Coordinates of C-alpha atoms in Angstrom, one line a residue:
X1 CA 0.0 0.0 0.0
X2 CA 3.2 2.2 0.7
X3 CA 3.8 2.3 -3.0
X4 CA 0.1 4.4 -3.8
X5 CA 0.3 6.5 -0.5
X6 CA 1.7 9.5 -3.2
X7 CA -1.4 8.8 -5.4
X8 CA -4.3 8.4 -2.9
X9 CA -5.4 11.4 -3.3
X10 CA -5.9 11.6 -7.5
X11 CA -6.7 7.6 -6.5
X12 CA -9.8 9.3 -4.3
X13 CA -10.8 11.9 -7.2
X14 CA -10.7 9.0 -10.1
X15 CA -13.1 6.8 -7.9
X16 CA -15.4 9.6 -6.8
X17 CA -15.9 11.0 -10.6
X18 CA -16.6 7.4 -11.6
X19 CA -18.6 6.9 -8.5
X20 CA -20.5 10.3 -9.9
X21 CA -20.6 8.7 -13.3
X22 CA -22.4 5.8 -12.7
X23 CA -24.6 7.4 -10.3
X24 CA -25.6 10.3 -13.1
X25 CA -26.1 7.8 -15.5
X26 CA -28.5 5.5 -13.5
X27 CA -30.5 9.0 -12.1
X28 CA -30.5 10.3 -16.0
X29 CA -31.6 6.4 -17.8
X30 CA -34.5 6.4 -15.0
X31 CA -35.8 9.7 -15.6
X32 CA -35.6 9.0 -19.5
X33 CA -37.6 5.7 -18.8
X34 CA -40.0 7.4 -16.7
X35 CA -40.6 9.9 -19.9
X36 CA -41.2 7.1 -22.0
X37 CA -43.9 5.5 -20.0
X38 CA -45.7 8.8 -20.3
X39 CA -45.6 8.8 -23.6
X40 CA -46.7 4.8 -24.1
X41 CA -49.5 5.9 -21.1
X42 CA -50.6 8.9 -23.5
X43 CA -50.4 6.9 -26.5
X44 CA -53.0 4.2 -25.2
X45 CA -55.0 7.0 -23.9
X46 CA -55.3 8.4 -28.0
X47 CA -56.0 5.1 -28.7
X48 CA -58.6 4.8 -27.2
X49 CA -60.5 7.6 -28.5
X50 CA -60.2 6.5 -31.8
X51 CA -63.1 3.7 -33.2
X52 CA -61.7 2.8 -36.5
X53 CA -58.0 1.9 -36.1
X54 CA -55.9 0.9 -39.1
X55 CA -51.8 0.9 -40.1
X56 CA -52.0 4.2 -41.8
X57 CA -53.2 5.9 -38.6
X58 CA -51.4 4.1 -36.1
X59 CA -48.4 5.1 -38.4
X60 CA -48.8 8.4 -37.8
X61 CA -49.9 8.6 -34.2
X62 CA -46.4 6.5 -33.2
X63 CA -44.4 8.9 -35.2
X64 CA -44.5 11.7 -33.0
X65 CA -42.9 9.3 -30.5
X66 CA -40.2 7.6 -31.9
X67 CA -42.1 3.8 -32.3
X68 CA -43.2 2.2 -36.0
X69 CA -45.2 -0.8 -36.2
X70 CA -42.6 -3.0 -38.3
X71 CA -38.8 -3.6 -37.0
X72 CA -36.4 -2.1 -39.0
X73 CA -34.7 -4.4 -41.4
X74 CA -30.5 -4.4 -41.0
X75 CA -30.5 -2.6 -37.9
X76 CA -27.6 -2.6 -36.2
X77 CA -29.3 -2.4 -32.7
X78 CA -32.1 -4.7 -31.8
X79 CA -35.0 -2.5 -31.4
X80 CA -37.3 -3.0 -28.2
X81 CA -40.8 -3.9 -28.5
X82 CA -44.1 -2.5 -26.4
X83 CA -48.0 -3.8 -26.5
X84 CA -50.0 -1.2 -26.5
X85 CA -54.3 -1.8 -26.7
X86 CA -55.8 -0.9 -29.5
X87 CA -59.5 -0.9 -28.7
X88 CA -59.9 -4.6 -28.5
X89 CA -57.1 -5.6 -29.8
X90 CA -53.2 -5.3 -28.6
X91 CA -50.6 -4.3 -31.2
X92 CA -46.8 -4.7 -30.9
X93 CA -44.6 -1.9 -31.8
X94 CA -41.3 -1.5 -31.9
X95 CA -38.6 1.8 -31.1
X96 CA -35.3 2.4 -30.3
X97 CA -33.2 1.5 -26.8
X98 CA -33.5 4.8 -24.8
X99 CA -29.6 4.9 -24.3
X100 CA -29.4 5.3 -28.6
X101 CA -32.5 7.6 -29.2
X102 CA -31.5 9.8 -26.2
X103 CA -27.8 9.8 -26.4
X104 CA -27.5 13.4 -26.8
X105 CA -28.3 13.5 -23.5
X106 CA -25.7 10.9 -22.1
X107 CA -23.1 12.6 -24.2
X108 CA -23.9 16.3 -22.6
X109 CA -24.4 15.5 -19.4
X110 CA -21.3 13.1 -19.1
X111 CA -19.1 16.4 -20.7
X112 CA -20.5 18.4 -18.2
X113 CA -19.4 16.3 -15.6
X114 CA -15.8 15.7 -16.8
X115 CA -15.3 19.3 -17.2
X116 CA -16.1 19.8 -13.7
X117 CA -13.8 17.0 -12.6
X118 CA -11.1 18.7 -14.3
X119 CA -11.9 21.9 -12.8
X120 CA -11.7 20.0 -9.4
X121 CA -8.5 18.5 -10.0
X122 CA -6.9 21.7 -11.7
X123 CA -7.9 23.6 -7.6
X124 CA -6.5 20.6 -6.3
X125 CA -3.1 20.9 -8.2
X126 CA -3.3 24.6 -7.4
X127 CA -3.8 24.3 -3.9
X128 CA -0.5 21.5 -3.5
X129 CA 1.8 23.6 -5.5
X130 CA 0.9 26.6 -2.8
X131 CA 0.9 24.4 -0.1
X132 CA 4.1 23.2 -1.0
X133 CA 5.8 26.9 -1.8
X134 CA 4.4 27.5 2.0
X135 CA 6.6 24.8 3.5
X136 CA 9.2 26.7 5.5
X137 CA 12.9 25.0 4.4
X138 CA 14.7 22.7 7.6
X139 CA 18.1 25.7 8.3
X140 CA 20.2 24.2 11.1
X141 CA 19.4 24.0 14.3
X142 CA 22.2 26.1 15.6
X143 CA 21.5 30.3 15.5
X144 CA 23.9 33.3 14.4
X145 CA 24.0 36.2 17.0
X146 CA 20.9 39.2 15.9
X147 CA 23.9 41.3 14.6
X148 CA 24.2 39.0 12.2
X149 CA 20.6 39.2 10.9
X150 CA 20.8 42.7 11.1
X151 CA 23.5 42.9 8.3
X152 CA 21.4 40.4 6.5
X153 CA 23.6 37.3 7.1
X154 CA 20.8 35.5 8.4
X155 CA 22.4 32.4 7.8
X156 CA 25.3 30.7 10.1
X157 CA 27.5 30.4 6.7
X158 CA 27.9 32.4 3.5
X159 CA 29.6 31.9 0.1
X160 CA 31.5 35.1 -1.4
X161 CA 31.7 35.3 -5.4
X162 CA 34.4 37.8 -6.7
X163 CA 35.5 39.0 -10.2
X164 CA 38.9 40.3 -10.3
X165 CA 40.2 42.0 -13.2
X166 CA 43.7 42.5 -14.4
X167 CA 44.1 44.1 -18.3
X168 CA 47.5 42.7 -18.4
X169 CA 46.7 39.3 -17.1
X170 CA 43.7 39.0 -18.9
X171 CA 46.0 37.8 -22.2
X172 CA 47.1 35.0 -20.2
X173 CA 44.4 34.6 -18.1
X174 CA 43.6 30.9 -18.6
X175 CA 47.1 29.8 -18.3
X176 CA 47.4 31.4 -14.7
X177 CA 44.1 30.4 -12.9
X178 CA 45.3 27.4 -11.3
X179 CA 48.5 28.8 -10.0
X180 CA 46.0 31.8 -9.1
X181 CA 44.0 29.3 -7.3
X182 CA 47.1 27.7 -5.3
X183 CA 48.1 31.1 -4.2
X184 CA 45.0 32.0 -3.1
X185 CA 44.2 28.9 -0.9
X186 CA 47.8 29.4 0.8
X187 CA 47.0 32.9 1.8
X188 CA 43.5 32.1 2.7
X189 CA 43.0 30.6 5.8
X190 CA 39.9 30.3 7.0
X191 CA 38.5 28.5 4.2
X192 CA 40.0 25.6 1.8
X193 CA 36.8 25.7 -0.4
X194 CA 37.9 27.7 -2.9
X195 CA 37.7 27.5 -6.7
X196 CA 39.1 30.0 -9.7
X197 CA 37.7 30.0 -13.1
X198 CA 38.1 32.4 -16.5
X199 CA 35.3 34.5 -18.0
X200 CA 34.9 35.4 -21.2
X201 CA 35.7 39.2 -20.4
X202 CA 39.3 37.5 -19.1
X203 CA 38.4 38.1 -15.7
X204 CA 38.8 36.2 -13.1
X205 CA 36.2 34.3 -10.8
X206 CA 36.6 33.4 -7.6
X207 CA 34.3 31.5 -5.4
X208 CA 34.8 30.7 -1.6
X209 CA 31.5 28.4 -0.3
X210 CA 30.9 28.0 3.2
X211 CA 32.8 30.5 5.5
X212 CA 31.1 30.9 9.2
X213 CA 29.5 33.9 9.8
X214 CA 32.4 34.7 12.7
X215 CA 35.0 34.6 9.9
X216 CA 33.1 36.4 7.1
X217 CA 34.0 40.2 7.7
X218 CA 37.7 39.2 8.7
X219 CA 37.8 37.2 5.1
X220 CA 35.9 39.7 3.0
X221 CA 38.4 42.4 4.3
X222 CA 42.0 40.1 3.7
X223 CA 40.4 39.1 0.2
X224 CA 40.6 42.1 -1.5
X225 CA 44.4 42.6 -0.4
X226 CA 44.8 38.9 -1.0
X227 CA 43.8 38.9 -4.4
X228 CA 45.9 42.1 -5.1
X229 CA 49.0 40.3 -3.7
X230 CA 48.7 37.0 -5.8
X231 CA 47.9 38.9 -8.9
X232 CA 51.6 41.1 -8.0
X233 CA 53.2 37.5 -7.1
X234 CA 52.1 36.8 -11.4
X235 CA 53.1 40.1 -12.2
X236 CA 55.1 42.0 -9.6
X237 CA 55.0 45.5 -11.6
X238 CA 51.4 45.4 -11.2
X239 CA 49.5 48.7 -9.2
X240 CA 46.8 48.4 -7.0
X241 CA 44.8 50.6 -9.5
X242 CA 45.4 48.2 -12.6
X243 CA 43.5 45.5 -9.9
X244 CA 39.8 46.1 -9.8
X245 CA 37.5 43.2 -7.8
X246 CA 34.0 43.3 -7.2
X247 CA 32.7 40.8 -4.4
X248 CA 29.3 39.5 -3.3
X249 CA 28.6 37.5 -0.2
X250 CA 25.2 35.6 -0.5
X251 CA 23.9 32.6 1.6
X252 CA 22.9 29.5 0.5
X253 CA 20.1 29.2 -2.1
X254 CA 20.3 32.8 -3.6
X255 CA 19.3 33.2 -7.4
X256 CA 22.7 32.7 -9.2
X257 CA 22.4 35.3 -11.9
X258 CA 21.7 38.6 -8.9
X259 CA 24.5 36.8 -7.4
X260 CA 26.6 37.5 -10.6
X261 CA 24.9 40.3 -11.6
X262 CA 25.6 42.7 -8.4
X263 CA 29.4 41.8 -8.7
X264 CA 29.5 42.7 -11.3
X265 CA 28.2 45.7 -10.4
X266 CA 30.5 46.3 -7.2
X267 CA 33.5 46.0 -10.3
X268 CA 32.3 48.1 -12.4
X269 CA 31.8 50.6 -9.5
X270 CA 35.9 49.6 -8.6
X271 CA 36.6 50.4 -12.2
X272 CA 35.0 53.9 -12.2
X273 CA 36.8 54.7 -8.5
X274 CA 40.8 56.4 -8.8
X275 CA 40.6 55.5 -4.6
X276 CA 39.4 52.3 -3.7
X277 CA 40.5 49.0 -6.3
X278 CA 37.8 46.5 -4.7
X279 CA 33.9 47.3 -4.0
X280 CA 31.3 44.9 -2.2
X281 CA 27.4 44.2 -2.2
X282 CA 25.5 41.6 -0.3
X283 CA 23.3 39.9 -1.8
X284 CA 20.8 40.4 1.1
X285 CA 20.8 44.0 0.5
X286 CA 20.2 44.3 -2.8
X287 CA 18.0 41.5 -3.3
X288 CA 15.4 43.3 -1.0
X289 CA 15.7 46.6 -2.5
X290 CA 14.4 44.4 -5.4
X291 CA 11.5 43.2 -3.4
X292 CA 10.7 46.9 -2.7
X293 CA 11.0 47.7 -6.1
X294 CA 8.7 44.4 -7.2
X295 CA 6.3 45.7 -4.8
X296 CA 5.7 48.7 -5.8
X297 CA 3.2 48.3 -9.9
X298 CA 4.3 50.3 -12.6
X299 CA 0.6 51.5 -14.1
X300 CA -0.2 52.3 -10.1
X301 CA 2.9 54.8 -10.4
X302 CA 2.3 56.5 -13.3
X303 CA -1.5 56.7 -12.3
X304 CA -0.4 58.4 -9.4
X305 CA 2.3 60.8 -11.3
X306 CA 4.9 59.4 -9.3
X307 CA 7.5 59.5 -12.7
X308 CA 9.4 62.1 -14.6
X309 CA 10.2 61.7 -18.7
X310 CA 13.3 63.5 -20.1
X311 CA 15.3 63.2 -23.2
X312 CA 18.6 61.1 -23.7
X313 CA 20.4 62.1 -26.5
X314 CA 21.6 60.2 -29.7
X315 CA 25.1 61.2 -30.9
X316 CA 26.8 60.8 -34.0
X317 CA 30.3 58.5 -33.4
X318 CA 32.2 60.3 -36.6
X319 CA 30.1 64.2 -36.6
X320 CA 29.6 64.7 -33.3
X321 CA 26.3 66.2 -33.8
X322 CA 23.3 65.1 -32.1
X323 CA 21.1 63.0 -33.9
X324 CA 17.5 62.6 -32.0
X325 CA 16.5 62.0 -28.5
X326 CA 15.0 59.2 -27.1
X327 CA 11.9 59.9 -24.5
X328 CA 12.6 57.6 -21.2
X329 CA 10.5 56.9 -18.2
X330 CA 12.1 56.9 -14.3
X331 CA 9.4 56.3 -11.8
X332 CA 9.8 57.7 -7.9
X333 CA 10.4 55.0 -5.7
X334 CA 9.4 56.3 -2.1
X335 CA 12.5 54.0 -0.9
X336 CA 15.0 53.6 -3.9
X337 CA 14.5 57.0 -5.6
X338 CA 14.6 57.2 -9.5
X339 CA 14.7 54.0 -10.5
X340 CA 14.2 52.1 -14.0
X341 CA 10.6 50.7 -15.0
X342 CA 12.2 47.0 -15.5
X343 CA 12.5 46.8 -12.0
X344 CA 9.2 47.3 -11.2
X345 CA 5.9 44.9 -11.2
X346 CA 4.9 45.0 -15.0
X347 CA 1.5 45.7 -15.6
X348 CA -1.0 42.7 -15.2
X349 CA -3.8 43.8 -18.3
X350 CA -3.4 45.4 -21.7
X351 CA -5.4 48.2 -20.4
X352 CA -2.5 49.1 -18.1
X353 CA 0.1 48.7 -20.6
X354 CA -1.7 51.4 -22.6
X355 CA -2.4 53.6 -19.9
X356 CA 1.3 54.3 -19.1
X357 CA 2.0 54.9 -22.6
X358 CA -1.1 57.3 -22.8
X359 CA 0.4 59.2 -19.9
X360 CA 3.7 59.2 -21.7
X361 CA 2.1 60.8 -24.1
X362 CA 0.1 63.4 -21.9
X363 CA 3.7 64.4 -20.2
X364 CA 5.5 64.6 -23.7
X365 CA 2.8 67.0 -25.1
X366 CA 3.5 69.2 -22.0
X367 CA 7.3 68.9 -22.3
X368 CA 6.7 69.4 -26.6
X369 CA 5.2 72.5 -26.1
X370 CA 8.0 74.2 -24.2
X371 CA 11.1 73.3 -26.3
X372 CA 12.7 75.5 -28.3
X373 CA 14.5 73.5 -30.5
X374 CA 12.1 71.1 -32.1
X375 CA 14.4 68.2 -33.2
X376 CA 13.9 64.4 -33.3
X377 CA 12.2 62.7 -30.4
X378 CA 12.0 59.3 -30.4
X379 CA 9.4 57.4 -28.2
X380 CA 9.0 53.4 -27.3
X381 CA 6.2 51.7 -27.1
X382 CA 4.6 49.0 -24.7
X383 CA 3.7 45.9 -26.9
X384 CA 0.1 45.6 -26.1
X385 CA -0.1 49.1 -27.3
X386 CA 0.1 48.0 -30.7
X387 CA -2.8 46.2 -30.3
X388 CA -5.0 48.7 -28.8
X389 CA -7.6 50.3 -31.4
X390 CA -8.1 53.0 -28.9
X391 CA -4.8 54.2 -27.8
X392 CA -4.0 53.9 -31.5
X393 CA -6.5 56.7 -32.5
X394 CA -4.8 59.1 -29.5
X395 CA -1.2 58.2 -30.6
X396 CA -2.2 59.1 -34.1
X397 CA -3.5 62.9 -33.1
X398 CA -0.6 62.9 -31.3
X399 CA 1.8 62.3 -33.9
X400 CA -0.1 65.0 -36.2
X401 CA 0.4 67.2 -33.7
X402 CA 4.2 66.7 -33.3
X403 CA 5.6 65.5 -36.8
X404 CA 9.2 65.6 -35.3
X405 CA 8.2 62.1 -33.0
X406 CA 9.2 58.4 -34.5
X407 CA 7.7 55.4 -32.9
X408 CA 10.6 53.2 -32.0
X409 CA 9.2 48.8 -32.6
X410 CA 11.5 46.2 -30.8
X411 CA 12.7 44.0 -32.6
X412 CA 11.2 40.8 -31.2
X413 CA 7.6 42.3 -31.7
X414 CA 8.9 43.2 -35.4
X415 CA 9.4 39.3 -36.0
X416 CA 6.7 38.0 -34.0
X417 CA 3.8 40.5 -35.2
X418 CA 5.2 41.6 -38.8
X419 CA 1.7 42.1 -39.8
X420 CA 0.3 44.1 -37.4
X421 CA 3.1 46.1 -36.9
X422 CA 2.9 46.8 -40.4
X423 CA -1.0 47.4 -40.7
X424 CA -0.3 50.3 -38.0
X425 CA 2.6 51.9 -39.6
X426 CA 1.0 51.9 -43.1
X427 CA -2.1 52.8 -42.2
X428 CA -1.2 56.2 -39.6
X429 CA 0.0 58.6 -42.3
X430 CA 2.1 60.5 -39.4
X431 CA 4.4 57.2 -39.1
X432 CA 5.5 57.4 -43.2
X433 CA 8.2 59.0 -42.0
X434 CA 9.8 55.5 -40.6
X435 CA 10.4 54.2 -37.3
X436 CA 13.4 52.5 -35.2
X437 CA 13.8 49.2 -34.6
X438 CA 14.7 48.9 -31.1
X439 CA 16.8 46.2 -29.1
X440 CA 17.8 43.8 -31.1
X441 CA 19.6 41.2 -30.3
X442 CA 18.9 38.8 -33.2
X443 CA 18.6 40.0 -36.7
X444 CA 15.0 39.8 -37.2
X445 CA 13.5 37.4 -39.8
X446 CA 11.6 39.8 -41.7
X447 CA 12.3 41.8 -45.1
X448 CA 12.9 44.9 -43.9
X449 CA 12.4 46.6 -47.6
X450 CA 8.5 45.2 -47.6
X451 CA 8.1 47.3 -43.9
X452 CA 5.9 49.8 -46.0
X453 CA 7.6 52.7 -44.2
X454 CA 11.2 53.3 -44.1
X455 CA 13.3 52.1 -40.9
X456 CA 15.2 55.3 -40.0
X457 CA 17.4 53.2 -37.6
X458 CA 18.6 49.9 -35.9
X459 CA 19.3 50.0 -31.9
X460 CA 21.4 47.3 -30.3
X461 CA 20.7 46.0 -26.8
X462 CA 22.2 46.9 -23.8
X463 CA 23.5 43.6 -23.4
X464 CA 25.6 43.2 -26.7
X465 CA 27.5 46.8 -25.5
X466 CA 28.1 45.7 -22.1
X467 CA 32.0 44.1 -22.7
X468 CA 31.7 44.5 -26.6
X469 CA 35.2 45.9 -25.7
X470 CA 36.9 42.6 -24.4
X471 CA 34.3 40.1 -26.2
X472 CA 35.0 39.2 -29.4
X473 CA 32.1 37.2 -30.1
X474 CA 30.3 40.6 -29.8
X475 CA 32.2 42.2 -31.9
X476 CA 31.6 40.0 -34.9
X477 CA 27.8 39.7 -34.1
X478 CA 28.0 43.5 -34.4
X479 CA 29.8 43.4 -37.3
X480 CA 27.6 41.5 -39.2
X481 CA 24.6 43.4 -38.3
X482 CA 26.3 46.2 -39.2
X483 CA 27.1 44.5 -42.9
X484 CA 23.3 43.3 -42.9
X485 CA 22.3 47.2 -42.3
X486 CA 24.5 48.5 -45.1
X487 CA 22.8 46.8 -47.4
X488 CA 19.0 48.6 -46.7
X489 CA 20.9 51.9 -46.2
X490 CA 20.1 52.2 -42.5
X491 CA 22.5 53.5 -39.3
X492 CA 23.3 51.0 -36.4
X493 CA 22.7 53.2 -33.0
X494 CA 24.3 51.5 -29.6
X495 CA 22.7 51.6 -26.4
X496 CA 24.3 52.0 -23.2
X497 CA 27.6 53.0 -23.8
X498 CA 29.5 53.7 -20.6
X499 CA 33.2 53.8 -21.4
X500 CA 35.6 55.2 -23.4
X501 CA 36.9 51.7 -24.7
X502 CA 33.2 50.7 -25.9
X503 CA 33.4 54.0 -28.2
X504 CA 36.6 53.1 -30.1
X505 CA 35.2 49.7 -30.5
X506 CA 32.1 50.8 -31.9
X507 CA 33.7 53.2 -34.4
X508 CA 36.1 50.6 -35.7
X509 CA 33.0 48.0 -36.2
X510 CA 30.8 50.8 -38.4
X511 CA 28.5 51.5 -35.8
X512 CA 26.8 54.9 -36.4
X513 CA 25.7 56.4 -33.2
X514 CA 25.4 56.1 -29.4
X515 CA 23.4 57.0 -26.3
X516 CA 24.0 56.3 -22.8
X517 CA 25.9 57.3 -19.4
X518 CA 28.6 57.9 -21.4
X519 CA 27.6 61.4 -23.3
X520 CA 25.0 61.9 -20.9
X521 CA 27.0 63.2 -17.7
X522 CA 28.7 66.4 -17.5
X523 CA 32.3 65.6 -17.6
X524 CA 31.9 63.2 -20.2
X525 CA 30.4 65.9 -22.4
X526 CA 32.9 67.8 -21.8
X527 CA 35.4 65.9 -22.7
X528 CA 33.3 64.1 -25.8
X529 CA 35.7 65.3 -28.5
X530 CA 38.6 63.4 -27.5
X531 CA 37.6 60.0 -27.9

């Protein structure tokens, strides 16, 4: 019995739905039988009203009831038989088994009844999934001090991931790692459980699993100097300002990818500091300024005008002119501040979707009518916008009203809506100016010369600028798109640009334009001529 224990309960379900079968089955055939002897009772009772009873009349009397006076001939059912008085006499007549002539009945009612059992089995399913996300996980039994918990290292032990980068080891990165790795467990002592791996970037990362929480700020401070004085025993001309690191101490069972994702952060902060060569985040931290963020609904913001729009600009990589702005969305976090619309709760309805666009909209007409300079703006839509008939018909005055606006598609709703996206465009006589395709990350499968409007320009993702600078693989992705853009006649614009390197990159591959951090502060305006 041990071996259905798991089962019993869709065991209980199957036998109570069959249990509910028969049961509606037997409750349906004797309410159909019932019917039946009404109508044989009725029959006699017409019957007998009549004197002169012959085949022709009796014919038509059984009709209306579903009985005939001879057996069919080649039936495939047997038919079932009645006698019934005819004045004197008693005639036999003949119809069909209830459970054929009435099946319509049998078939609805037993769909009926397995839709509802699969509605009942879908809530049970539900309700063990919940109950199941519910169960608290079994920590050990021992405790760490509240101090602990207070700095978010509610755990007894931690694992620390780092990224350490070195330009000039970075050639020979994968030939040094192990010896890396020896020198590192030799200077580490606290913790053996150490392991040293190459990234793509040449990087290097480090990963120490399980240190006690009464070792972890001693170890987090000696790694940094640690790392620094392995990397100098490789290269002993090395400065501690050619060594960045980036470090994030998580406990056990954190999501992988924040886990990379915020040390990579702290390095890029180490890169962009003359001072300090090694910057830390705890996962803890972070992760729950996420939860803040997740809590807080994007459409519930912008109903509230709790967001500012402004303009980032789009420069030229050869003329150094400006080419258009693109219109962006912050909304105000009561906690975190300015903070990106990605890292808020998306909205749950295509109603929602279109109403932060339609505010959009509302705030660009206000910030329209004060510029001066009436040059290119560029705006991005949400997807289900594209499908709303309503919206549509505002965006559409809207555009009359400002003929220097493009519409900016991504990519991926280019390739998987081709046809709607180019009903819209051809259709709204504003948009025959073009539009921009917007980040792509694949080249879209879609002939970009049958678009019915020109494409005025081709934005990369964020994620292919990121270290297009060290990655090569990057750099001929771009390249090609670049080659495929040629050929239609249309500029490749790069998003996110944050260095100086990523620039000189981009220029050599044929990229056209930029925007991002990079020409947006003030001293790299400033000093935007000289790369």
């Amino acid at each position: 019995m041990s071996l259905f224990r798991p089962y019993r309960t869709w065991i209980a379900v199957g036998l109570a739905a069959i249990t509910l079968a028969i049961l509606c089955n037997a409750v349906l055939a004797y309410a159909l039988h019932m019917q039946r002897q009404a109508d044989i009772h009725q029959l006699s009772h017409q019957l007998d009203r009549v004197t002169d009873v012959d085949d022709a009349l009796l014919t038509t009397l059984l009709e209306p009831y579903g009985f005939f006076l001879e057996p069919p001939q080649h039936a495939y059912v047997d038919p079932v038989s009645v006698v019934i008085s005819t004045g004197n006499e008693h005639q036999e007549i003949f119809g069909s088994p209830l459970w054929l002539s009435k099946s319509h009945w049998f078939i609805i009612g037993n769909a009926l009844l397995a839709y509802m059992c699969w509605q009942v089995v879908n809530l049970l399913r539900r309700k063990r999934i919940s109950q199941k996300s519910k169960v608290p996980s079994l920590e050990k039994t021992e405790q760490a001090p509240m101090s602990a918990s207070i700095l978010g290292l509610n755990h007894l032990y931690q694992s620390v991931f780092a990224i350490a980068h070195c330009t000039k080891l970075s050639v020979a990165a994968n030939g040094v790692a192990s010896l890396l790795e020896t020198l590192l467990q030799e200077s580490l002592s606290y913790q053996q459980q150490l392991s040293v791996k190459v990234l793509n970037t040449g990087s290097f990362a480090i990963t120490i699993h399980d240190i006690h929480y009464q070792h972890l700020d001693k170890q987090l401070e000696a790694l940094s100097d640690t790392i620094l004085q392995s990397c100098r025993a490789l290269l002993p001309e090395l400065r501690a300002a050619e060594v960045k690191v980036g470090i994030c101490n998580y406990r056990s069972g954190a999501d992988q990818a924040i886990v990379y994702q915020l040390t990579q952060s702290a390095l890029a902060l180490a890169k962009q500091s003359e001072d300090k060569h090694c910057y830390r985040i705890p996962f803890s931290h972070n992760h729950s300024m996420l939860l803040a963020a997740k809590s807080c609904s994007l459409s519930e913001s912008v109903q509230k005008a709790h967001f500012i729009c402004f303009f980032q600009p789009v420069f030229d990589l050869h003329s150094e002119q400006i080419l258009h702005h693109e219109t962006l969305l912050r909304v105000r976090h009561q906690q975190l501040g300015l903070i990106s619309p990605e890292y808020l709760e998306e909205p749950q309805t295509r109603k929602a979707e279109s109403s932060v666009d339609s505010a959009v909209l509302a705030r660009l007409d206000k910030m329209l009518a004060t510029e001066v300079q009436q040059g290119d703006v560029s705006i991005n839509l949400q997807q289900s916008s594209w499908f709303d008939g309503e919206f549509w018909q505002r965006l559409t005055l809207f555009l009359e009203q400002h003929r220097n606006v493009l519409i900016e598609c991504k990519a991926e709703l280019l390739e998987q809506h081709q046809y709607i996206v180019r009903r819209r465009v051809r259709r709204t006589k504003a948009c025959q100016r073009g539009i921009i395709i917007d980040q792509l990350r694949t080249w879209p499968n879609v002939d970009l010369d049958k678009l019915a409007v020109p494409v005025q320009a081709i934005k990369l993702a964020p994620e292919l600028i990121a270290h297009i600078e060290v990655d090569k693989n990057v750099q001929k992705r771009v390249l090609a798109y670049v080659a495929k853009a040629q050929q239609h006649s249309i500029p490749i614009i790069a998003v996110g640009v944050e260095r100086q390197q990523q620039v000189l990159v981009l220029q050599q591959l044929g990229v056209r334009a930029a925007q991002g951090a990079y020409f947006s502060g003030a001293l790299q305006l400033s000093t935007f001529k000289s790369f």
